[in-house]
Short mmCIF file of C-alpha atoms in Angstrom, two decimals:
data_model
loop_
_atom_site.label_atom_id
_atom_site.label_comp_id
_atom_site.label_asym_id
_atom_site.label_seq_id
_atom_site.Cartn_x
_atom_site.Cartn_y
_atom_site.Cartn_z
CA UNK A 1 -53.92 -16.48 -16.34
CA UNK A 2 -50.32 -16.37 -16.88
CA UNK A 3 -49.93 -16.96 -12.71
CA UNK A 4 -51.43 -20.11 -13.86
CA UNK A 5 -48.84 -21.31 -16.93
CA UNK A 6 -46.41 -20.42 -14.79
CA UNK A 7 -47.55 -22.98 -12.27
CA UNK A 8 -48.06 -25.32 -14.21
CA UNK A 9 -44.91 -25.51 -15.64
CA UNK A 10 -43.07 -25.49 -12.35
CA UNK A 11 -45.05 -28.81 -11.40
CA UNK A 12 -44.34 -30.23 -15.15
CA UNK A 13 -40.47 -29.10 -14.96
CA UNK A 14 -40.85 -30.91 -11.14
CA UNK A 15 -42.27 -33.83 -12.24
CA UNK A 16 -39.61 -33.90 -15.05
CA UNK A 17 -37.33 -33.91 -12.42
CA UNK A 18 -38.93 -36.41 -10.07
CA UNK A 19 -38.79 -38.79 -12.87
CA UNK A 20 -35.07 -37.75 -13.54
CA UNK A 21 -33.81 -38.65 -9.99
CA UNK A 22 -35.86 -42.41 -10.25
CA UNK A 23 -34.68 -43.57 -13.01
CA UNK A 24 -31.49 -41.73 -13.54
CA UNK A 25 -28.53 -44.25 -13.61
CA UNK A 26 -26.75 -44.68 -9.68
CA UNK A 27 -23.61 -42.60 -9.80
CA UNK A 28 -20.86 -45.59 -9.31
CA UNK A 29 -17.15 -44.69 -8.76
CA UNK A 30 -14.21 -45.75 -12.04
CA UNK A 31 -12.02 -48.65 -11.33
CA UNK A 32 -8.84 -48.04 -12.79
CA UNK A 33 -7.59 -50.39 -14.47
CA UNK A 34 -3.83 -51.85 -15.24
CA UNK A 35 -3.90 -50.55 -18.68
CA UNK A 36 -1.09 -53.35 -18.84
CA UNK A 37 -3.52 -55.75 -19.23
CA UNK A 38 -3.74 -58.72 -21.97
CA UNK A 39 -0.80 -57.15 -23.45
CA UNK A 40 1.94 -58.87 -24.89
CA UNK A 41 4.51 -56.30 -24.88
CA UNK A 42 6.74 -58.57 -22.70
CA UNK A 43 7.57 -61.30 -23.84
CA UNK A 44 11.15 -63.90 -24.77
CA UNK A 45 13.68 -62.12 -26.60
CA UNK A 46 17.03 -62.90 -28.56
CA UNK A 47 20.12 -61.31 -26.01
CA UNK A 48 21.07 -58.16 -28.26
CA UNK A 49 23.80 -55.77 -26.67
CA UNK A 50 22.76 -51.82 -26.27
CA UNK A 51 24.32 -50.00 -28.70
CA UNK A 52 24.83 -46.86 -25.18
CA UNK A 53 24.89 -47.73 -21.68
CA UNK A 54 24.44 -45.37 -18.96
CA UNK A 55 27.46 -45.93 -16.45
CA UNK A 56 27.05 -47.50 -12.74
CA UNK A 57 25.49 -45.77 -10.16
CA UNK A 58 27.97 -43.87 -7.71
CA UNK A 59 25.91 -43.17 -4.95
CA UNK A 60 22.41 -42.41 -3.68
CA UNK A 61 19.95 -45.81 -2.75
CA UNK A 62 20.38 -46.79 -6.43
CA UNK A 63 24.14 -48.10 -4.50
CA UNK A 64 22.10 -50.85 -2.15
CA UNK A 65 21.09 -52.54 -4.70
CA UNK A 66 23.11 -56.59 -4.22
CA UNK A 67 24.56 -55.33 -0.50
CA UNK A 68 23.67 -57.09 2.62
CA UNK A 69 20.62 -55.14 5.04
CA UNK A 70 22.87 -54.26 7.19
CA UNK A 71 24.04 -52.20 5.35
CA UNK A 72 21.05 -50.42 5.95
CA UNK A 73 20.39 -50.87 9.29
CA UNK A 74 23.84 -50.10 9.92
CA UNK A 75 22.72 -46.39 9.10
CA UNK A 76 19.48 -46.27 9.84
CA UNK A 77 18.58 -49.06 12.38
CA UNK A 78 16.34 -51.55 12.20
CA UNK A 79 13.50 -51.12 9.85
CA UNK A 80 9.92 -49.77 11.29
CA UNK A 81 8.21 -53.02 9.29
CA UNK A 82 8.84 -55.97 7.55
CA UNK A 83 6.94 -58.38 6.27
CA UNK A 84 7.13 -61.28 3.90
CA UNK A 85 6.34 -60.77 0.06
CA UNK A 86 5.88 -62.97 -2.90
CA UNK A 87 7.98 -65.66 -4.11
CA UNK A 88 10.62 -65.49 -1.41
CA UNK A 89 11.15 -62.19 -1.07
CA UNK A 90 10.46 -59.77 2.71
CA UNK A 91 10.07 -55.88 2.58
CA UNK A 92 11.01 -53.55 4.85
CA UNK A 93 9.60 -50.10 5.38
CA UNK A 94 11.93 -47.22 6.58
CA UNK A 95 10.81 -44.14 7.40
CA UNK A 96 12.38 -40.68 7.89
CA UNK A 97 12.03 -36.65 8.20
CA UNK A 98 11.26 -36.26 4.39
CA UNK A 99 12.00 -39.81 3.72
CA UNK A 100 10.28 -43.23 2.84
CA UNK A 101 11.98 -46.36 1.66
CA UNK A 102 10.46 -49.80 0.42
CA UNK A 103 12.94 -51.80 0.85
CA UNK A 104 12.50 -55.44 -0.75
CA UNK A 105 14.68 -58.60 -0.12
CA UNK A 106 15.65 -61.35 -0.85
CA UNK A 107 18.23 -64.60 1.21
CA UNK A 108 19.15 -60.96 3.09
CA UNK A 109 20.55 -59.69 -0.40
CA UNK A 110 19.20 -55.53 -1.40
CA UNK A 111 16.82 -56.53 -4.63
CA UNK A 112 14.92 -53.55 -5.07
CA UNK A 113 14.73 -50.15 -3.56
CA UNK A 114 10.99 -47.58 -3.48
CA UNK A 115 11.58 -44.18 -2.86
CA UNK A 116 10.27 -41.47 -2.19
CA UNK A 117 9.94 -37.89 -0.37
CA UNK A 118 11.75 -34.69 -0.86
CA UNK A 119 15.03 -35.48 0.49
CA UNK A 120 15.21 -39.16 -0.46
CA UNK A 121 18.46 -40.02 -2.04
CA UNK A 122 17.93 -40.88 -5.53
CA UNK A 123 20.95 -39.74 -7.42
CA UNK A 124 21.04 -39.33 -10.42
CA UNK A 125 17.06 -37.91 -9.66
CA UNK A 126 15.68 -35.49 -7.51
CA UNK A 127 11.70 -35.84 -5.91
CA UNK A 128 10.14 -32.91 -7.26
CA UNK A 129 12.88 -32.16 -9.69
CA UNK A 130 11.41 -31.50 -13.97
CA UNK A 131 11.42 -34.61 -15.88
CA UNK A 132 12.25 -34.09 -18.76
CA UNK A 133 15.32 -33.65 -17.82
CA UNK A 134 15.66 -37.72 -16.69
CA UNK A 135 15.97 -37.71 -20.91
CA UNK A 136 18.71 -34.98 -21.21
CA UNK A 137 20.98 -37.00 -18.73
CA UNK A 138 19.94 -41.09 -19.83
CA UNK A 139 20.33 -43.39 -22.46
CA UNK A 140 16.92 -44.55 -22.47
CA UNK A 141 16.07 -47.84 -25.06
CA UNK A 142 12.63 -47.99 -24.83
CA UNK A 143 12.70 -51.44 -25.62
CA UNK A 144 14.93 -53.00 -21.94
CA UNK A 145 16.75 -56.17 -22.51
CA UNK A 146 17.09 -57.89 -18.74
CA UNK A 147 18.35 -61.45 -18.29
CA UNK A 148 17.35 -62.97 -14.88
CA UNK A 149 19.91 -66.62 -14.27
CA UNK A 150 19.49 -68.36 -18.42
CA UNK A 151 16.12 -66.02 -18.86
CA UNK A 152 15.97 -63.27 -21.12
CA UNK A 153 13.16 -61.09 -21.14
CA UNK A 154 12.24 -57.77 -23.05
CA UNK A 155 10.30 -54.94 -21.95
CA UNK A 156 8.83 -52.69 -24.41
CA UNK A 157 7.80 -49.63 -22.59
CA UNK A 158 4.80 -47.86 -24.25
CA UNK A 159 4.48 -44.03 -25.09
CA UNK A 160 2.53 -43.53 -21.63
CA UNK A 161 5.32 -45.40 -19.41
CA UNK A 162 8.06 -42.95 -20.88
CA UNK A 163 5.87 -40.16 -19.33
CA UNK A 164 4.89 -41.64 -16.35
CA UNK A 165 7.40 -44.51 -14.75
CA UNK A 166 10.11 -44.61 -17.57
CA UNK A 167 13.09 -47.38 -17.42
CA UNK A 168 16.48 -46.85 -17.08
CA UNK A 169 19.99 -49.65 -17.24
CA UNK A 170 23.15 -48.12 -15.36
CA UNK A 171 24.77 -51.69 -15.42
CA UNK A 172 23.36 -54.05 -13.82
CA UNK A 173 20.54 -52.22 -11.74
CA UNK A 174 17.75 -50.67 -13.42
CA UNK A 175 15.28 -47.63 -12.15
CA UNK A 176 11.84 -47.13 -12.88
CA UNK A 177 11.67 -43.21 -12.74
CA UNK A 178 7.70 -42.60 -11.22
CA UNK A 179 6.31 -39.10 -12.60
CA UNK A 180 3.42 -36.84 -12.31
CA UNK A 181 2.20 -36.23 -16.23
CA UNK A 182 0.65 -33.31 -15.22
CA UNK A 183 3.42 -31.12 -13.30
CA UNK A 184 6.00 -33.28 -15.53
CA UNK A 185 7.79 -33.96 -11.95
CA UNK A 186 9.40 -36.20 -10.60
CA UNK A 187 7.57 -37.96 -7.88
CA UNK A 188 9.22 -41.03 -6.71
CA UNK A 189 12.36 -43.94 -7.94
CA UNK A 190 11.95 -47.97 -7.62
CA UNK A 191 15.61 -49.00 -7.99
CA UNK A 192 15.96 -52.98 -8.57
CA UNK A 193 18.29 -55.68 -10.34
CA UNK A 194 16.97 -58.38 -13.05
CA UNK A 195 15.44 -60.82 -10.75
CA UNK A 196 12.86 -58.47 -8.72
CA UNK A 197 12.19 -56.66 -12.36
CA UNK A 198 11.39 -60.06 -13.66
CA UNK A 199 9.60 -60.96 -10.82
CA UNK A 200 7.59 -57.83 -9.78
CA UNK A 201 6.70 -56.96 -13.43
CA UNK A 202 5.50 -53.58 -12.82
CA UNK A 203 5.10 -52.77 -17.07
CA UNK A 204 2.91 -55.68 -16.76
CA UNK A 205 -0.71 -56.41 -14.99
CA UNK A 206 -2.21 -59.52 -13.00
CA UNK A 207 -3.95 -61.76 -15.29
CA UNK A 208 -7.57 -62.28 -14.21
CA UNK A 209 -7.08 -66.48 -14.30
CA UNK A 210 -7.49 -69.10 -11.85
CA UNK A 211 -3.46 -68.67 -10.95
CA UNK A 212 -4.16 -65.39 -10.51
CA UNK A 213 -6.34 -65.90 -7.88
CA UNK A 214 -5.24 -69.43 -6.58
CA UNK A 215 -1.83 -66.65 -5.79
CA UNK A 216 -4.07 -64.39 -3.88
CA UNK A 217 -5.81 -66.91 -2.03
CA UNK A 218 -2.63 -67.67 -0.72
CA UNK A 219 -1.41 -64.46 0.76
CA UNK A 220 -0.93 -64.50 3.75
CA UNK A 221 -3.89 -61.65 5.77
CA UNK A 222 -0.54 -60.30 7.58
CA UNK A 223 0.54 -59.51 4.07
CA UNK A 224 -2.31 -57.54 2.59
CA UNK A 225 -2.33 -56.07 6.23
CA UNK A 226 1.13 -54.53 5.69
CA UNK A 227 0.43 -54.30 1.87
CA UNK A 228 -2.53 -51.99 3.12
CA UNK A 229 -0.07 -49.99 5.75
CA UNK A 230 1.93 -49.66 2.52
CA UNK A 231 -0.95 -47.96 0.48
CA UNK A 232 -1.53 -45.07 3.37
CA UNK A 233 1.74 -44.35 3.78
CA UNK A 234 2.38 -43.99 0.21
CA UNK A 235 -0.67 -41.91 -0.53
CA UNK A 236 0.35 -39.34 2.33
CA UNK A 237 4.04 -39.03 1.14
CA UNK A 238 2.38 -38.17 -2.48
CA UNK A 239 0.10 -35.37 -0.61
CA UNK A 240 2.96 -34.09 1.38
CA UNK A 241 5.32 -33.99 -1.50
CA UNK A 242 1.93 -31.86 -3.29
CA UNK A 243 2.21 -29.99 -0.07
CA UNK A 244 -1.44 -31.04 0.62
CA UNK A 245 -2.07 -32.10 5.01
CA UNK A 246 -1.47 -36.32 5.27
CA UNK A 247 -4.65 -38.31 6.24
CA UNK A 248 -5.98 -39.75 9.30
CA UNK A 249 -6.12 -44.02 9.24
CA UNK A 250 -9.27 -44.47 10.15
CA UNK A 251 -9.79 -48.43 11.48
CA UNK A 252 -13.46 -47.58 11.27
CA UNK A 253 -13.51 -46.53 7.48
CA UNK A 254 -11.28 -49.40 7.00
CA UNK A 255 -13.92 -51.91 8.21
CA UNK A 256 -16.25 -50.46 5.56
CA UNK A 257 -14.05 -50.07 2.98
CA UNK A 258 -13.36 -54.17 3.37
CA UNK A 259 -17.78 -54.99 3.43
CA UNK A 260 -17.73 -52.42 0.50
CA UNK A 261 -15.07 -54.78 -1.15
CA UNK A 262 -16.51 -58.18 0.22
CA UNK A 263 -20.72 -56.97 -1.38
CA UNK A 264 -18.88 -55.94 -4.39
CA UNK A 265 -17.39 -59.07 -5.27
CA UNK A 266 -20.09 -61.20 -4.90
CA UNK A 267 -22.29 -59.43 -7.01
CA UNK A 268 -23.37 -60.67 -10.73
CA UNK A 269 -21.35 -58.23 -12.17
CA UNK A 270 -18.80 -56.48 -10.03
CA UNK A 271 -19.14 -52.57 -9.80
CA UNK A 272 -18.53 -50.11 -6.87
CA UNK A 273 -21.67 -47.11 -6.49
CA UNK A 274 -21.78 -44.72 -4.30
CA UNK A 275 -25.72 -45.12 -3.50
CA UNK A 276 -23.53 -48.93 -1.49
CA UNK A 277 -21.14 -47.23 0.04
CA UNK A 278 -23.36 -44.63 1.50
CA UNK A 279 -25.96 -47.16 2.80
CA UNK A 280 -22.53 -48.61 4.44
CA UNK A 281 -21.63 -45.14 6.10
CA UNK A 282 -25.50 -44.57 7.09
CA UNK A 283 -25.88 -47.95 8.82
CA UNK A 284 -22.20 -47.16 11.06
CA UNK A 285 -23.95 -44.11 11.58
CA UNK A 286 -20.93 -41.96 10.22
CA UNK A 287 -22.07 -38.47 8.59
CA UNK A 288 -20.02 -36.81 6.83
CA UNK A 289 -19.78 -34.25 4.11
CA UNK A 290 -17.55 -35.12 1.42
CA UNK A 291 -16.36 -38.95 0.77
CA UNK A 292 -14.76 -40.12 -1.86
CA UNK A 293 -13.09 -43.88 -3.25
CA UNK A 294 -10.28 -45.07 -5.71
CA UNK A 295 -10.41 -48.66 -7.00
CA UNK A 296 -7.81 -50.42 -8.60
CA UNK A 297 -7.49 -53.78 -10.06
CA UNK A 298 -5.20 -55.90 -11.87
CA UNK A 299 -1.77 -54.32 -10.63
CA UNK A 300 0.73 -55.78 -9.17
CA UNK A 301 1.96 -54.07 -6.60
CA UNK A 302 1.26 -50.65 -4.30
CA UNK A 303 3.49 -48.30 -6.27
CA UNK A 304 2.16 -48.91 -8.87
CA UNK A 305 -1.16 -48.30 -8.43
CA UNK A 306 -0.63 -45.69 -6.90
CA UNK A 307 0.91 -43.83 -9.21
CA UNK A 308 -0.97 -44.78 -11.51
CA UNK A 309 -4.25 -43.04 -9.64
CA UNK A 310 -1.95 -39.90 -9.50
CA UNK A 311 -1.88 -39.51 -13.57
CA UNK A 312 -5.70 -40.90 -13.39
CA UNK A 313 -7.28 -37.47 -13.52
CA UNK A 314 -10.47 -38.85 -11.56
CA UNK A 315 -8.81 -40.80 -9.31
CA UNK A 316 -5.94 -38.24 -8.95
CA UNK A 317 -8.55 -35.56 -7.54
CA UNK A 318 -9.51 -37.45 -4.62
CA UNK A 319 -6.77 -38.96 -3.28
CA UNK A 320 -5.18 -35.01 -3.79
CA UNK A 321 -8.24 -33.25 -2.43
CA UNK A 322 -7.48 -30.86 0.17
CA UNK A 323 -10.42 -31.50 2.13
CA UNK A 324 -10.33 -35.01 3.07
CA UNK A 325 -9.77 -35.92 6.45
CA UNK A 326 -9.30 -39.88 7.00
CA UNK A 327 -8.79 -42.89 4.84
CA UNK A 328 -9.55 -46.13 4.90
CA UNK A 329 -8.90 -48.88 2.12
CA UNK A 330 -9.12 -52.90 1.68
CA UNK A 331 -6.42 -54.77 -1.12
CA UNK A 332 -7.92 -58.56 -1.59
CA UNK A 333 -8.36 -60.28 -5.33
CA UNK A 334 -6.21 -58.03 -7.01
CA UNK A 335 -8.22 -54.98 -6.24
CA UNK A 336 -7.29 -52.04 -4.63
CA UNK A 337 -9.83 -49.75 -2.42
CA UNK A 338 -9.20 -46.40 -0.93
CA UNK A 339 -12.29 -44.36 0.40
CA UNK A 340 -11.74 -40.42 1.77
CA UNK A 341 -13.72 -39.22 3.75
CA UNK A 342 -14.35 -35.45 5.44
CA UNK A 343 -16.67 -36.34 8.63
CA UNK A 344 -19.98 -33.75 9.23
CA UNK A 345 -18.63 -30.58 10.77
#
């Protein structure tokens, strides 16, 4: 009798488990949206004189701002890649041993430099240095005032911004310091002039509007392809800083990410599920032990989405997972997707 009762209980539990598997909600990959969406904190303002000022930068890549591109090529040679960017800007990638520089120019003048890598010359900061020292050695105004030509704007930094991407003014140059909220270490620094800061708007999002859609539709394919390569490169730079092996870039996974994003965008409700991704991998006969997908939406550029992923627990865990061996991604309509995979051993 006792054995019969145990068997009946076992059958009931198995039935409940099967029903749960059948009716349980699909596992979804969370989309990290720009927290600045619909944020009205960036607005026109009346020019004010700051109470304190930081001294002009005297060394490091921040001193490149305003100089001709030839100043850089004479020292580092020709860029590894270059491609058109928004509003007449152009981007150049310079890579060296433990240095990565994404340089943005306009009319041959350097307007912005995103710098990372263990040996990047980001004076007065240091990659992997303690982020708390930023507040000890520089005056930081949470309401940063910029003036581009005849237009004046104020950028109001949130508490989150101050912790992860604080903005510091050095005379006519601005430094955006990207920090790791978990380890409190500096990961990268981007230097900009007022025009680049006003144009790139790293503290706002791309509104989900017809204007944004028209801009996305007008982006040349070559630019998206180059932006995707920049996404791969900066992702691997972050892994190297963390002492994690860089990922192999897979065109095969890139094709799957492209199809996966297209399918998600054509649905009535845009969502990214593991089931949909598994079906696409199975259709391409790709066997794997582990997979993950990072999705970002509404970010204005690659550095912004990468550093926001790093400061989001779930996205960080995939981006810095040492078990993954390769990646492939897609950028379209302000969506950034990156597929991570470890093939079946």
